[in-house]
Amino acid sequence: MCVQPRLAVADPELLELPAGMVDGEKGFEGVAAREIQEETGIQIGIDDLVELSPGVYPSPGACDEMVTLYACEKTMPEDELVGIQGRMAGLRDHGEFISLRLVPLDKLAECTRDMKTLAALHLWDLKNRKSM
């Protein structure tokens, strides 16, 4: 998970998923894969992503922002996982000051107030219930 200051909600350490804006050069999947790499250092391919939702409106009464949510499962050696904890990430020249935190899925809902993260967690849970 990414931990970064979010001044709009007066939170110096908001825990959230990697996220970015579609900038015209890539589709949603390309942006998601690029943002994961930029904000976590973890390389994934577009084909590794599973769409959880074609788009949700986090605040339809205030703006027209739409968020497309993806998931990715990746097996990593334990030493790589340990190395992620607390690592600084993000693009400094874009004003990103991100540190990384490993959070068990069963504790994630207790650790954040970020809508993207909570919606993705819920949709991931529903997807996995259906596949049982």
Short mmCIF file of C-alpha atoms in Angstrom, two decimals:
data_model
loop_
_atom_site.label_atom_id
_atom_site.label_comp_id
_atom_site.label_asym_id
_atom_site.label_seq_id
_atom_site.Cartn_x
_atom_site.Cartn_y
_atom_site.Cartn_z
CA MET A 1 0.00 0.00 0.00
CA CYS A 2 1.05 3.58 -0.64
CA VAL A 3 1.23 6.00 2.26
CA GLN A 4 1.25 9.65 1.25
CA PRO A 5 0.15 13.03 2.50
CA ARG A 6 -3.32 14.11 1.34
CA LEU A 7 -3.78 17.73 2.30
CA ALA A 8 -7.39 17.93 1.02
CA VAL A 9 -8.48 15.55 3.79
CA ALA A 10 -5.91 16.78 6.33
CA ASP A 11 -4.19 13.39 6.50
CA PRO A 12 -0.39 13.37 6.43
CA GLU A 13 -0.29 9.57 6.01
CA LEU A 14 -3.27 8.29 4.03
CA LEU A 15 -3.00 4.61 3.16
CA GLU A 16 -4.22 3.99 -0.40
CA LEU A 17 -3.83 1.97 -3.56
CA PRO A 18 -1.52 3.15 -6.34
CA ALA A 19 -3.53 5.39 -8.67
CA GLY A 20 -3.09 7.72 -11.58
CA MET A 21 -4.77 9.69 -14.33
CA VAL A 22 -5.36 8.48 -17.87
CA ASP A 23 -3.21 10.83 -19.89
CA GLY A 24 -4.23 9.89 -23.42
CA GLU A 25 -1.25 7.75 -24.26
CA LYS A 26 -2.44 4.47 -22.72
CA GLY A 27 -5.73 2.85 -21.79
CA PHE A 28 -6.83 2.23 -18.23
CA GLU A 29 -4.83 -1.02 -17.96
CA GLY A 30 -1.63 0.64 -19.17
CA VAL A 31 -2.00 3.48 -16.70
CA ALA A 32 -2.68 1.04 -13.85
CA ALA A 33 0.42 -1.04 -14.66
CA ARG A 34 2.58 2.09 -15.00
CA GLU A 35 1.32 3.59 -11.72
CA ILE A 36 1.96 0.35 -9.82
CA GLN A 37 5.54 0.39 -11.10
CA GLU A 38 6.06 4.12 -10.41
CA GLU A 39 4.48 4.10 -6.96
CA THR A 40 5.70 0.72 -5.66
CA GLY A 41 8.62 -0.36 -7.86
CA ILE A 42 6.80 -3.61 -8.61
CA GLN A 43 6.79 -4.48 -12.31
CA ILE A 44 3.63 -6.07 -13.70
CA GLY A 45 2.23 -6.53 -17.16
CA ILE A 46 -1.10 -5.35 -18.47
CA ASP A 47 -2.14 -8.99 -18.81
CA ASP A 48 -1.58 -9.48 -15.06
CA LEU A 49 -4.41 -7.09 -14.21
CA VAL A 50 -7.95 -8.22 -13.46
CA GLU A 51 -10.65 -5.57 -13.84
CA LEU A 52 -12.76 -5.36 -10.69
CA SER A 53 -15.05 -2.61 -11.96
CA PRO A 54 -15.38 -0.79 -15.26
CA GLY A 55 -15.74 2.42 -13.31
CA VAL A 56 -17.13 3.85 -10.09
CA TYR A 57 -17.91 7.44 -9.14
CA PRO A 58 -16.38 8.20 -5.73
CA SER A 59 -18.24 11.47 -5.24
CA PRO A 60 -20.96 11.91 -7.90
CA GLY A 61 -22.55 14.83 -6.07
CA ALA A 62 -19.36 16.88 -6.30
CA CYS A 63 -17.46 15.87 -9.44
CA ASP A 64 -17.45 13.65 -12.52
CA GLU A 65 -14.31 11.68 -11.58
CA MET A 66 -14.59 8.00 -12.49
CA VAL A 67 -12.23 5.37 -11.06
CA THR A 68 -11.58 2.03 -12.75
CA LEU A 69 -10.40 -0.58 -10.26
CA TYR A 70 -8.00 -3.44 -10.95
CA ALA A 71 -6.40 -6.24 -8.98
CA CYS A 72 -3.22 -8.18 -9.52
CA GLU A 73 -1.87 -11.25 -7.75
CA LYS A 74 1.89 -11.61 -7.78
CA THR A 75 4.08 -14.12 -5.99
CA MET A 76 7.27 -12.60 -4.63
CA PRO A 77 10.18 -13.99 -2.61
CA GLU A 78 10.01 -13.14 1.09
CA ASP A 79 13.20 -11.05 1.00
CA GLU A 80 11.66 -8.82 -1.71
CA LEU A 81 8.52 -8.36 0.39
CA VAL A 82 10.58 -7.43 3.44
CA GLY A 83 12.49 -4.92 1.30
CA ILE A 84 9.26 -3.17 0.28
CA GLN A 85 8.23 -2.25 3.84
CA GLY A 86 9.00 1.44 4.40
CA ARG A 87 10.61 1.96 0.98
CA MET A 88 10.30 5.46 -0.42
CA ALA A 89 8.66 5.56 -3.85
CA GLY A 90 6.84 7.80 -6.28
CA LEU A 91 8.01 10.46 -8.70
CA ARG A 92 9.49 13.34 -6.73
CA ASP A 93 9.35 15.66 -9.77
CA HIS A 94 5.57 15.09 -9.80
CA GLY A 95 5.26 15.94 -6.09
CA GLU A 96 4.85 12.32 -4.98
CA PHE A 97 6.24 11.51 -1.54
CA ILE A 98 5.16 7.92 -1.05
CA SER A 99 6.30 5.34 1.46
CA LEU A 100 5.22 1.73 1.16
CA ARG A 101 3.51 -0.36 3.82
CA LEU A 102 2.60 -4.02 3.75
CA VAL A 103 -0.86 -4.64 5.18
CA PRO A 104 -2.57 -8.05 5.47
CA LEU A 105 -5.83 -8.10 3.48
CA ASP A 106 -7.85 -9.02 6.56
CA LYS A 107 -6.60 -5.84 8.32
CA LEU A 108 -6.82 -3.45 5.37
CA ALA A 109 -10.34 -2.11 5.96
CA GLU A 110 -9.33 -1.08 9.49
CA CYS A 111 -6.28 0.84 8.24
CA THR A 112 -7.68 3.24 5.65
CA ARG A 113 -10.47 5.66 4.85
CA ASP A 114 -9.62 5.71 1.13
CA MET A 115 -12.69 4.91 -1.00
CA LYS A 116 -10.67 3.37 -3.85
CA THR A 117 -9.05 0.92 -1.49
CA LEU A 118 -12.25 0.00 0.33
CA ALA A 119 -14.22 -0.45 -2.92
CA ALA A 120 -11.45 -2.56 -4.47
CA LEU A 121 -11.23 -4.69 -1.32
CA HIS A 122 -15.00 -5.28 -1.38
CA LEU A 123 -15.03 -6.14 -5.10
CA TRP A 124 -12.03 -8.46 -4.66
CA ASP A 125 -13.86 -10.24 -1.84
CA LEU A 126 -17.00 -10.63 -4.00
CA LYS A 127 -14.97 -11.92 -6.94
CA ASN A 128 -13.27 -14.53 -4.76
CA ARG A 129 -16.53 -15.65 -3.16
CA LYS A 130 -17.99 -16.30 -6.63
CA SER A 131 -14.98 -18.41 -7.62
CA MET A 132 -15.27 -20.70 -4.57
#
